[in-house]
JSON list of C-alpha atoms in Angstrom, two decimals:
[
{"chain": "A", "resi": 353, "resn": "MET", "atom": "CA", "xyz": [49.02, 126.12, -17.68]},
{"chain": "A", "resi": 354, "resn": "GLY", "atom": "CA", "xyz": [47.80, 129.70, -17.88]},
{"chain": "A", "resi": 355, "resn": "ILE", "atom": "CA", "xyz": [44.33, 130.85, -18.74]},
{"chain": "A", "resi": 356, "resn": "ALA", "atom": "CA", "xyz": [43.20, 132.67, -21.85]},
{"chain": "A", "resi": 357, "resn": "GLU", "atom": "CA", "xyz": [43.43, 136.44, -21.99]},
{"chain": "A", "resi": 358, "resn": "LEU", "atom": "CA", "xyz": [41.01, 137.87, -19.45]},
{"chain": "A", "resi": 359, "resn": "GLU", "atom": "CA", "xyz": [38.67, 140.77, -19.96]},
{"chain": "A", "resi": 360, "resn": "ILE", "atom": "CA", "xyz": [39.77, 143.29, -17.36]},
{"chain": "A", "resi": 361, "resn": "GLU", "atom": "CA", "xyz": [37.47, 146.05, -16.20]},
{"chain": "A", "resi": 362, "resn": "ARG", "atom": "CA", "xyz": [39.15, 149.26, -15.04]},
{"chain": "A", "resi": 363, "resn": "ARG", "atom": "CA", "xyz": [37.32, 150.96, -12.22]},
{"chain": "A", "resi": 364, "resn": "ASP", "atom": "CA", "xyz": [38.86, 154.40, -11.82]},
{"chain": "A", "resi": 365, "resn": "ARG", "atom": "CA", "xyz": [37.43, 156.54, -9.02]},
{"chain": "A", "resi": 366, "resn": "VAL", "atom": "CA", "xyz": [40.02, 159.33, -9.36]},
{"chain": "A", "resi": 367, "resn": "THR", "atom": "CA", "xyz": [41.82, 158.81, -6.03]},
{"chain": "A", "resi": 368, "resn": "HIS", "atom": "CA", "xyz": [41.57, 155.01, -6.04]},
{"chain": "A", "resi": 369, "resn": "GLY", "atom": "CA", "xyz": [40.43, 152.16, -8.20]},
{"chain": "A", "resi": 370, "resn": "ASP", "atom": "CA", "xyz": [40.60, 148.53, -9.18]},
{"chain": "A", "resi": 371, "resn": "TYR", "atom": "CA", "xyz": [41.46, 146.28, -12.07]},
{"chain": "A", "resi": 372, "resn": "VAL", "atom": "CA", "xyz": [38.86, 143.53, -11.99]},
{"chain": "A", "resi": 373, "resn": "ALA", "atom": "CA", "xyz": [38.68, 140.27, -13.94]},
{"chain": "A", "resi": 374, "resn": "LYS", "atom": "CA", "xyz": [35.59, 138.08, -13.82]},
{"chain": "A", "resi": 375, "resn": "LEU", "atom": "CA", "xyz": [36.67, 134.47, -13.85]},
{"chain": "A", "resi": 376, "resn": "GLU", "atom": "CA", "xyz": [35.26, 132.03, -16.39]},
{"chain": "A", "resi": 377, "resn": "LYS", "atom": "CA", "xyz": [32.62, 129.59, -15.19]},
{"chain": "A", "resi": 378, "resn": "SER", "atom": "CA", "xyz": [32.46, 131.34, -11.84]},
{"chain": "A", "resi": 379, "resn": "ASP", "atom": "CA", "xyz": [30.89, 134.25, -10.00]},
{"chain": "A", "resi": 380, "resn": "SER", "atom": "CA", "xyz": [34.32, 135.02, -8.53]},
{"chain": "A", "resi": 381, "resn": "VAL", "atom": "CA", "xyz": [36.50, 137.95, -9.47]},
{"chain": "A", "resi": 382, "resn": "ALA", "atom": "CA", "xyz": [40.21, 138.67, -9.22]},
{"chain": "A", "resi": 383, "resn": "LYS", "atom": "CA", "xyz": [41.24, 142.20, -8.35]},
{"chain": "A", "resi": 384, "resn": "LEU", "atom": "CA", "xyz": [44.20, 144.56, -8.10]},
{"chain": "A", "resi": 385, "resn": "SER", "atom": "CA", "xyz": [43.39, 147.62, -5.95]},
{"chain": "A", "resi": 386, "resn": "TRP", "atom": "CA", "xyz": [45.25, 150.92, -6.06]},
{"chain": "A", "resi": 387, "resn": "THR", "atom": "CA", "xyz": [45.24, 154.34, -4.41]},
{"chain": "A", "resi": 388, "resn": "ASP", "atom": "CA", "xyz": [46.60, 157.52, -5.99]},
{"chain": "A", "resi": 389, "resn": "ARG", "atom": "CA", "xyz": [48.93, 159.59, -3.85]},
{"chain": "A", "resi": 390, "resn": "GLY", "atom": "CA", "xyz": [50.54, 162.59, -5.51]},
{"chain": "A", "resi": 391, "resn": "GLY", "atom": "CA", "xyz": [50.19, 161.20, -9.03]},
{"chain": "A", "resi": 392, "resn": "VAL", "atom": "CA", "xyz": [51.64, 157.82, -8.09]},
{"chain": "A", "resi": 393, "resn": "ARG", "atom": "CA", "xyz": [49.34, 154.81, -8.13]},
{"chain": "A", "resi": 394, "resn": "HIS", "atom": "CA", "xyz": [50.09, 152.61, -5.15]},
{"chain": "A", "resi": 395, "resn": "ALA", "atom": "CA", "xyz": [49.27, 149.00, -6.05]},
{"chain": "A", "resi": 396, "resn": "GLU", "atom": "CA", "xyz": [48.03, 147.98, -2.63]},
{"chain": "A", "resi": 397, "resn": "HIS", "atom": "CA", "xyz": [46.46, 144.57, -2.93]},
{"chain": "A", "resi": 398, "resn": "THR", "atom": "CA", "xyz": [46.10, 141.78, -5.47]},
{"chain": "A", "resi": 399, "resn": "TYR", "atom": "CA", "xyz": [43.55, 139.04, -4.87]},
{"chain": "A", "resi": 400, "resn": "VAL", "atom": "CA", "xyz": [42.93, 135.93, -6.93]},
{"chain": "A", "resi": 401, "resn": "PRO", "atom": "CA", "xyz": [40.41, 133.33, -5.70]},
{"chain": "A", "resi": 402, "resn": "PRO", "atom": "CA", "xyz": [42.06, 130.04, -4.67]},
{"chain": "A", "resi": 403, "resn": "GLN", "atom": "CA", "xyz": [40.67, 128.05, -7.62]},
{"chain": "A", "resi": 404, "resn": "ALA", "atom": "CA", "xyz": [42.30, 130.45, -10.12]},
{"chain": "A", "resi": 405, "resn": "ARG", "atom": "CA", "xyz": [45.72, 130.84, -8.50]},
{"chain": "A", "resi": 406, "resn": "GLY", "atom": "CA", "xyz": [48.86, 129.84, -10.38]},
{"chain": "A", "resi": 407, "resn": "LYS", "atom": "CA", "xyz": [47.24, 130.46, -13.78]},
{"chain": "A", "resi": 408, "resn": "GLY", "atom": "CA", "xyz": [48.58, 133.92, -14.60]},
{"chain": "A", "resi": 409, "resn": "VAL", "atom": "CA", "xyz": [45.52, 135.90, -13.48]},
{"chain": "A", "resi": 410, "resn": "ALA", "atom": "CA", "xyz": [47.42, 138.28, -11.17]},
{"chain": "A", "resi": 411, "resn": "GLU", "atom": "CA", "xyz": [50.04, 138.82, -13.86]},
{"chain": "A", "resi": 412, "resn": "GLN", "atom": "CA", "xyz": [47.36, 139.93, -16.33]},
{"chain": "A", "resi": 413, "resn": "LEU", "atom": "CA", "xyz": [46.00, 142.41, -13.78]},
{"chain": "A", "resi": 414, "resn": "VAL", "atom": "CA", "xyz": [49.50, 143.85, -13.24]},
{"chain": "A", "resi": 415, "resn": "LYS", "atom": "CA", "xyz": [50.07, 144.05, -17.02]},
{"chain": "A", "resi": 416, "resn": "ALA", "atom": "CA", "xyz": [46.81, 146.03, -17.39]},
{"chain": "A", "resi": 417, "resn": "MET", "atom": "CA", "xyz": [48.05, 148.52, -14.79]},
{"chain": "A", "resi": 418, "resn": "ILE", "atom": "CA", "xyz": [51.45, 148.76, -16.50]},
{"chain": "A", "resi": 419, "resn": "SER", "atom": "CA", "xyz": [49.77, 149.37, -19.85]},
{"chain": "A", "resi": 420, "resn": "ASP", "atom": "CA", "xyz": [47.74, 152.21, -18.33]},
{"chain": "A", "resi": 421, "resn": "ALA", "atom": "CA", "xyz": [50.88, 153.66, -16.69]},
{"chain": "A", "resi": 422, "resn": "ARG", "atom": "CA", "xyz": [52.57, 153.80, -20.09]},
{"chain": "A", "resi": 423, "resn": "GLN", "atom": "CA", "xyz": [49.51, 155.29, -21.77]},
{"chain": "A", "resi": 424, "resn": "HIS", "atom": "CA", "xyz": [48.64, 157.85, -19.07]},
{"chain": "A", "resi": 425, "resn": "GLY", "atom": "CA", "xyz": [52.10, 158.67, -17.72]},
{"chain": "A", "resi": 426, "resn": "PHE", "atom": "CA", "xyz": [51.81, 157.68, -14.07]},
{"chain": "A", "resi": 427, "resn": "LYS", "atom": "CA", "xyz": [54.28, 155.75, -11.89]},
{"chain": "A", "resi": 428, "resn": "ILE", "atom": "CA", "xyz": [53.45, 152.64, -9.89]},
{"chain": "A", "resi": 429, "resn": "ALA", "atom": "CA", "xyz": [54.46, 152.09, -6.27]},
{"chain": "A", "resi": 430, "resn": "PRO", "atom": "CA", "xyz": [54.41, 148.31, -5.79]},
{"chain": "A", "resi": 431, "resn": "ASP", "atom": "CA", "xyz": [53.13, 148.21, -2.20]},
{"chain": "A", "resi": 432, "resn": "CYS", "atom": "CA", "xyz": [51.58, 144.77, -2.79]},
{"chain": "A", "resi": 433, "resn": "SER", "atom": "CA", "xyz": [54.09, 141.93, -2.46]},
{"chain": "A", "resi": 434, "resn": "TYR", "atom": "CA", "xyz": [52.99, 140.32, -5.75]},
{"chain": "A", "resi": 435, "resn": "VAL", "atom": "CA", "xyz": [53.40, 143.56, -7.70]},
{"chain": "A", "resi": 436, "resn": "GLU", "atom": "CA", "xyz": [56.75, 144.17, -6.01]},
{"chain": "A", "resi": 437, "resn": "ARG", "atom": "CA", "xyz": [58.01, 140.71, -7.06]},
{"chain": "A", "resi": 438, "resn": "TYR", "atom": "CA", "xyz": [56.75, 141.34, -10.60]},
{"chain": "A", "resi": 439, "resn": "PHE", "atom": "CA", "xyz": [58.74, 144.59, -10.83]},
{"chain": "A", "resi": 440, "resn": "ASP", "atom": "CA", "xyz": [61.79, 142.87, -9.31]},
{"chain": "A", "resi": 441, "resn": "ARG", "atom": "CA", "xyz": [61.64, 140.18, -12.01]},
{"chain": "A", "resi": 442, "resn": "HIS", "atom": "CA", "xyz": [61.13, 142.70, -14.84]},
{"chain": "A", "resi": 443, "resn": "LYS", "atom": "CA", "xyz": [63.98, 145.20, -14.54]},
{"chain": "A", "resi": 444, "resn": "ASP", "atom": "CA", "xyz": [62.89, 146.77, -17.86]},
{"chain": "A", "resi": 445, "resn": "LEU", "atom": "CA", "xyz": [59.98, 148.33, -15.94]},
{"chain": "A", "resi": 446, "resn": "ALA", "atom": "CA", "xyz": [62.24, 150.40, -13.66]},
{"chain": "A", "resi": 447, "resn": "ASN", "atom": "CA", "xyz": [61.15, 153.61, -15.41]},
{"chain": "A", "resi": 448, "resn": "LEU", "atom": "CA", "xyz": [57.54, 153.00, -14.30]},
{"chain": "A", "resi": 449, "resn": "ARG", "atom": "CA", "xyz": [58.38, 152.19, -10.68]},
{"chain": "A", "resi": 450, "resn": "ALA", "atom": "CA", "xyz": [57.94, 154.95, -8.13]}
]
């Protein structure tokens, strides 16, 4: 069973950033970190605390990054294994993959 739509904070520090979701009833956060190299955002690491795993949290972080890629015109290099598997499962995203 997935969790409700999360509020995701985008922390953009020009050359790198994070997509961060504060988890309900917890001080924990889930995060997808990226680094920009030549206009391509390299999704480097996705972390979800153990108590929130398997509930769709990482997927929502990836979807936030994909939404931004569509809106702002950048490509995503899925360096993180989770993001790579997500792109592999969603062939319709090939145009966003670097």
